[in-house]
CSV table of C-alpha atoms in Angstrom, one decimal:
chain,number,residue,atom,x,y,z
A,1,UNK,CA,-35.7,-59.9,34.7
A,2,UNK,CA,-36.3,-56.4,33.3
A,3,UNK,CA,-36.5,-53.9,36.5
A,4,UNK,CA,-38.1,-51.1,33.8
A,5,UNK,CA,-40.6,-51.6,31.0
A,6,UNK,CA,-40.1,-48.7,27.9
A,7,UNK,CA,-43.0,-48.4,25.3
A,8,UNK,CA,-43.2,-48.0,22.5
A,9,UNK,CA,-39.8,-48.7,20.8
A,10,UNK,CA,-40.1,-47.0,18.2
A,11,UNK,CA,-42.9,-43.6,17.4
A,12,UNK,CA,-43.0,-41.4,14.9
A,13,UNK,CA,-44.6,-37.7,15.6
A,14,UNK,CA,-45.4,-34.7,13.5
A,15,UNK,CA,-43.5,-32.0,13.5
A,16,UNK,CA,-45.9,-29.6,16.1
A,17,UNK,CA,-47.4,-32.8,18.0
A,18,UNK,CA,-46.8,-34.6,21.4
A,19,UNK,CA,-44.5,-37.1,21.6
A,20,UNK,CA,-45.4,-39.6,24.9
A,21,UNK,CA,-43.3,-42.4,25.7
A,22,UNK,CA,-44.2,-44.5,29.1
A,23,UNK,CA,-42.3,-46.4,31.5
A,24,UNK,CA,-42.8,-48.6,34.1
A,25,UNK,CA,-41.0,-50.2,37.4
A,26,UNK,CA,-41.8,-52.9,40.0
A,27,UNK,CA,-39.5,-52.3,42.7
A,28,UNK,CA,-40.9,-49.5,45.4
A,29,UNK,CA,-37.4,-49.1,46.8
A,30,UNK,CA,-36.7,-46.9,43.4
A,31,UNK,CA,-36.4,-43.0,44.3
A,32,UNK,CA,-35.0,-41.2,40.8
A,33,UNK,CA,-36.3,-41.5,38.0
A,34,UNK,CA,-34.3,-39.8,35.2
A,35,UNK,CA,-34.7,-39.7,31.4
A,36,UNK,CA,-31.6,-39.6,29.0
A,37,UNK,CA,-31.6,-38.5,25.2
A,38,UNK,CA,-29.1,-40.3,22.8
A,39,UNK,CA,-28.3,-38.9,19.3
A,40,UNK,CA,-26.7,-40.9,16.6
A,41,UNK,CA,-23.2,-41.4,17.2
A,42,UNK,CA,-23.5,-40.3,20.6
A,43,UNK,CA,-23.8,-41.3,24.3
A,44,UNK,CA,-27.2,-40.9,26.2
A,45,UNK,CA,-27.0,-37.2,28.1
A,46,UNK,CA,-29.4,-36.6,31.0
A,47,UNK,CA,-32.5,-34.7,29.5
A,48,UNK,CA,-34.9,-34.6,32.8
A,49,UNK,CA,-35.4,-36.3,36.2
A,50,UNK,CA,-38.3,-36.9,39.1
A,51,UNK,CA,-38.1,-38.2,42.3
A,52,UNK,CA,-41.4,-39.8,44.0
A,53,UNK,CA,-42.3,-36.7,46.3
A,54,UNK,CA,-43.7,-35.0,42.9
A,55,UNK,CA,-46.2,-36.2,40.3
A,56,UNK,CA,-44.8,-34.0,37.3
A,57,UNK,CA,-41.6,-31.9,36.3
A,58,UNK,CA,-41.5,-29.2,33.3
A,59,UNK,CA,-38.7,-27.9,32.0
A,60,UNK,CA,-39.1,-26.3,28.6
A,61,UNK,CA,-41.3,-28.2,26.4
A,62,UNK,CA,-40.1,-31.4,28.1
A,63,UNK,CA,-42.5,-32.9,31.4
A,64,UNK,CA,-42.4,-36.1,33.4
A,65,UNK,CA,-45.9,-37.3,34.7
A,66,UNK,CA,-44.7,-39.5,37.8
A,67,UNK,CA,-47.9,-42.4,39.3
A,68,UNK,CA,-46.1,-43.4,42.1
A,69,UNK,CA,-49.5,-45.4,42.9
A,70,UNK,CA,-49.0,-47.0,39.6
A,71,UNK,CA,-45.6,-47.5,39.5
A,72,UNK,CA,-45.5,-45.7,35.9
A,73,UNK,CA,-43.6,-42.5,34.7
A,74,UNK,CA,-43.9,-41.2,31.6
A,75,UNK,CA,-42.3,-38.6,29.0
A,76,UNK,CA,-44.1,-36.3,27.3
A,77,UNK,CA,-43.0,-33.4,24.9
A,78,UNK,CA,-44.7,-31.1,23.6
A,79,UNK,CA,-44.1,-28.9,20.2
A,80,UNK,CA,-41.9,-31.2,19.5
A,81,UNK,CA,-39.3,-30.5,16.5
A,82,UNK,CA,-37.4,-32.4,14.0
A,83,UNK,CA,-34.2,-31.8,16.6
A,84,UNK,CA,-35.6,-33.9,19.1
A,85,UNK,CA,-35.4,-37.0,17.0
A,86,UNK,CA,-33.6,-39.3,19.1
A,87,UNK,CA,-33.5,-42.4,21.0
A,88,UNK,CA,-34.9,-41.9,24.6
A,89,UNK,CA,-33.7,-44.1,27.3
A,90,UNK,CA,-36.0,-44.2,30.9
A,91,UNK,CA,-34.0,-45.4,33.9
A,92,UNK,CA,-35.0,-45.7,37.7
A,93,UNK,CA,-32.1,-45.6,40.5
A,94,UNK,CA,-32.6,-47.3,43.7
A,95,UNK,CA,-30.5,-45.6,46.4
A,96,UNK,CA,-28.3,-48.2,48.8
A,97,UNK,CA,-24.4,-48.9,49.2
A,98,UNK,CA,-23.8,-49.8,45.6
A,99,UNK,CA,-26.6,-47.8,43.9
A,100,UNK,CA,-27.2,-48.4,40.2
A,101,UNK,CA,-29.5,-47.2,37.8
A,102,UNK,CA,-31.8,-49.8,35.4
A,103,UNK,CA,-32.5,-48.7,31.9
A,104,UNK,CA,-35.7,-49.3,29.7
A,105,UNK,CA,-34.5,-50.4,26.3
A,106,UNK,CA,-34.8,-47.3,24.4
A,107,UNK,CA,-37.9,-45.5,22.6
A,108,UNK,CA,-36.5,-44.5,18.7
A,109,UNK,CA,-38.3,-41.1,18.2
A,110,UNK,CA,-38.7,-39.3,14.5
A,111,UNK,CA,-40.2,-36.3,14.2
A,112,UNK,CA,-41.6,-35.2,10.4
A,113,UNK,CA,-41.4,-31.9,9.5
B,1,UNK,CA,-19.1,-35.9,26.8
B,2,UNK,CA,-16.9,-33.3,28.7
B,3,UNK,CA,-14.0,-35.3,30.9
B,4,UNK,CA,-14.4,-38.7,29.6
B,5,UNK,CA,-12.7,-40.1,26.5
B,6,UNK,CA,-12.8,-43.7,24.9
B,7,UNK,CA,-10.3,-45.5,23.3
B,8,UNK,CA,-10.3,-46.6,20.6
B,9,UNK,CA,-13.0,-45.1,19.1
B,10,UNK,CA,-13.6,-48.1,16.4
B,11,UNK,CA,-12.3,-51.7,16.3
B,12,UNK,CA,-12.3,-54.4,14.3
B,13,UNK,CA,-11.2,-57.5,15.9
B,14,UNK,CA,-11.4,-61.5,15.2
B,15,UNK,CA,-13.0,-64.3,17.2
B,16,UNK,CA,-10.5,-65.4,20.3
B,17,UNK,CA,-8.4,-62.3,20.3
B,18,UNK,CA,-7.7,-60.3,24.0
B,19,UNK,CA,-9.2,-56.4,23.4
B,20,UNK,CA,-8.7,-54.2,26.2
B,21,UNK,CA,-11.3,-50.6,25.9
B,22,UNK,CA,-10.3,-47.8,28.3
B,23,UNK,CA,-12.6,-45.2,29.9
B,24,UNK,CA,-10.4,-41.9,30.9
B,25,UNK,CA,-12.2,-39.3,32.9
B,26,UNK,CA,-10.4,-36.1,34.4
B,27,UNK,CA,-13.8,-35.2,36.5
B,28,UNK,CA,-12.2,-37.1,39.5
B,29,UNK,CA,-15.6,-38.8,40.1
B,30,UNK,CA,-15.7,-41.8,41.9
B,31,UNK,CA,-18.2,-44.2,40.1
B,32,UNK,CA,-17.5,-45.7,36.3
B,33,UNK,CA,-19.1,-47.8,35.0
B,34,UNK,CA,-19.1,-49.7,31.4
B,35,UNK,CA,-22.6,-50.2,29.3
B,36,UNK,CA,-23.3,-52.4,26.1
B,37,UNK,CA,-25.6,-50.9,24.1
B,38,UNK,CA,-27.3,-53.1,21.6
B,39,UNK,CA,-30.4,-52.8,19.6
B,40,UNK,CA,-33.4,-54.0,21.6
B,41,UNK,CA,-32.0,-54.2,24.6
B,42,UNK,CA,-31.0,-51.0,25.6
B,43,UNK,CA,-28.0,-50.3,27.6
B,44,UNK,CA,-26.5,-52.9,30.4
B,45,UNK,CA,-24.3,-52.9,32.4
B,46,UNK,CA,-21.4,-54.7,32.3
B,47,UNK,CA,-18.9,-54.2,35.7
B,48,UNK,CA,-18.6,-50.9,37.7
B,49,UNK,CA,-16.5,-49.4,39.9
B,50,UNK,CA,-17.2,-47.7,43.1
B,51,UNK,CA,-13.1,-46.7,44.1
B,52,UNK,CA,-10.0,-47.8,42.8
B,53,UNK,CA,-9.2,-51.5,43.1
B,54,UNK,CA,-13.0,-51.8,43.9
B,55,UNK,CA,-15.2,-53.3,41.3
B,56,UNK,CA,-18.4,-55.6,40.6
B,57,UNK,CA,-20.6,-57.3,38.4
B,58,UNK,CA,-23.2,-56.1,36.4
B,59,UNK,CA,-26.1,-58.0,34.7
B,60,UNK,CA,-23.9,-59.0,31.5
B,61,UNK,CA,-20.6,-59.9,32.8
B,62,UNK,CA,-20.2,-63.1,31.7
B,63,UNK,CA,-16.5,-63.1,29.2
B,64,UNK,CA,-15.5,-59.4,30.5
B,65,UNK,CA,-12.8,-58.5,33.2
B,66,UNK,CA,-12.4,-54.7,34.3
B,67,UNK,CA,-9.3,-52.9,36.5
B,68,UNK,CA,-9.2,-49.4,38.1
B,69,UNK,CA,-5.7,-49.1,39.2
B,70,UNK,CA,-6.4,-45.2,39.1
B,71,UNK,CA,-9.2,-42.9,39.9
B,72,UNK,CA,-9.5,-41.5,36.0
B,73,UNK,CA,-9.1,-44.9,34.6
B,74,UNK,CA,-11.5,-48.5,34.1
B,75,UNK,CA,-10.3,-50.6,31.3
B,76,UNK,CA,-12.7,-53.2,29.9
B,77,UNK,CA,-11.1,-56.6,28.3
B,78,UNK,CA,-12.7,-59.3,26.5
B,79,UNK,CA,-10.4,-62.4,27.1
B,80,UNK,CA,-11.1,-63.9,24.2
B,81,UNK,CA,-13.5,-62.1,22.2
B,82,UNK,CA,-16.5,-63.7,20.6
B,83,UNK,CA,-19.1,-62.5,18.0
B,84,UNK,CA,-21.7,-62.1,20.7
B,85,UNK,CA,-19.7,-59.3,21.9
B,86,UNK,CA,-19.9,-56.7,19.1
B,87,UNK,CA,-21.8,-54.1,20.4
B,88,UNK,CA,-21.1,-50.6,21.2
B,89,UNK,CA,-19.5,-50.1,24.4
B,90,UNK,CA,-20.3,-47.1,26.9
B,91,UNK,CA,-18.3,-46.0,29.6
B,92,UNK,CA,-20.5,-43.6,32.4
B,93,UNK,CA,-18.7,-41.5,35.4
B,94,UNK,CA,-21.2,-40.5,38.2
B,95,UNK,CA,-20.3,-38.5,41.8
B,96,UNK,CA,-24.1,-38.9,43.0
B,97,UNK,CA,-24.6,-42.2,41.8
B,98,UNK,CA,-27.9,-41.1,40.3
B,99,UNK,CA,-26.9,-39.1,37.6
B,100,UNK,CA,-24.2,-40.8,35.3
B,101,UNK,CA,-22.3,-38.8,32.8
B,102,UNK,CA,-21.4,-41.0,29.4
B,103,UNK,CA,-18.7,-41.0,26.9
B,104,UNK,CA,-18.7,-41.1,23.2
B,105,UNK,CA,-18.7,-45.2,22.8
B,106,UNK,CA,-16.3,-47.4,21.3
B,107,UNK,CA,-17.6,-49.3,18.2
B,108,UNK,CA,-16.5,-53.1,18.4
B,109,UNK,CA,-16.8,-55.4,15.8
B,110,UNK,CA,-16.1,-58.8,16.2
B,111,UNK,CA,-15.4,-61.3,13.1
């Protein structure tokens, strides 16, 4: 069964606009939450990360909003630029003796100029 | 994709043949681990590795076999490769666990 839920697969923004992609998790025992950027022909990189304690993180024009309550995390970016078209992967880690992270299946982002 | 390398980069192979993809990291970390990424599903993992000679399944291990004989190493193989199995292939390093570190992807094609 699918630990994390990605929507939408696919969105297509404005150059300028906000680009918001959502996630959500069923298991409580997750603790990190990070999100990873993939361009074409390339392997996902870490972009931004959350842990539970906090319900949002900023860095640059990039912000996680973290509802521990409703289990949901989501990505939003702001200004966003024909350079951040890329696929967008959500993952949650659950910390124990062989700790793993569980990936969404990937949001496809395109951002017009 | 500093410290880890694929290889090959690209392959074409037919139905039934052994492959063999290696993951080569110099970043001495202790976990690898190998994704398939394929469209619509996202990434999954396949097998991981927490130490040398110490490996276990993933969620899509069904017709894959991995080895870790040395810390910088994890070689995937396909025993007798099938269509099913053309995908692009990610190998990850991680020293937390938490955050994992990925490599450029091999391109598989199976015919």
């Amino acid at each position: 069964q699918q630990q994390v839920k990605q929507s939408p697969q696919s969105l297509i923004v404005q150059k300028g606009g906000i680009s918001i992609i959502n996630c959500a998790y069923e298991n409580t025992a997750f603790d990190y939450f990070p999100w990873y950027q993939q361009f074409p022909g390339k392997g996902p990189a870490l972009l931004i990360a959350i842990r539970p304690d906090v319900s949002e993180k900023k860095e640059g024009r990039f912000t996680i909003s973290f509802n521990k309550s409703a289990k949901q995390f989501s990505l939003h970016i702001m200004d966003s630029q024909p350079g951040d078209s890329a696929t967008y992967f959500c993952a949650s880690y659950r910390g124990s003796t062989l700790g793993r992270l569980y990936f969404g299946r990937g949001t496809q982002l395109t951002v017009w100029p | 994709d500093a410290g880890i390398t694929q290889s090959p980069r690209h392959k074409v192979t037919e139905t039934g043949t052994p492959v063999t993809l290696r993951c080569h990291q110099t970043e001495n970390h202790r976990y690898m681990y190998w994704y398939r990424q394929d469209p619509g599903h996202g990434l999954r993992l396949i097998h991981y590795s927490y130490g040398v000679k110490d490996t276990d399944k993933g969620e899509v291990s069904d017709g894959y076999s991995v080895s870790r004989s040395k810390t910088e190493d994890f070689l995937l193989t396909l025993e007798s490769a099938t269509s099913s199995q053309t995908s692009v292939y990610f190998c990850a390093i991680s020293e937390s666990r938490e955050t994992q570190y990925f490599g450029p992807g091999t391109r598989l094609l199976v015919l």
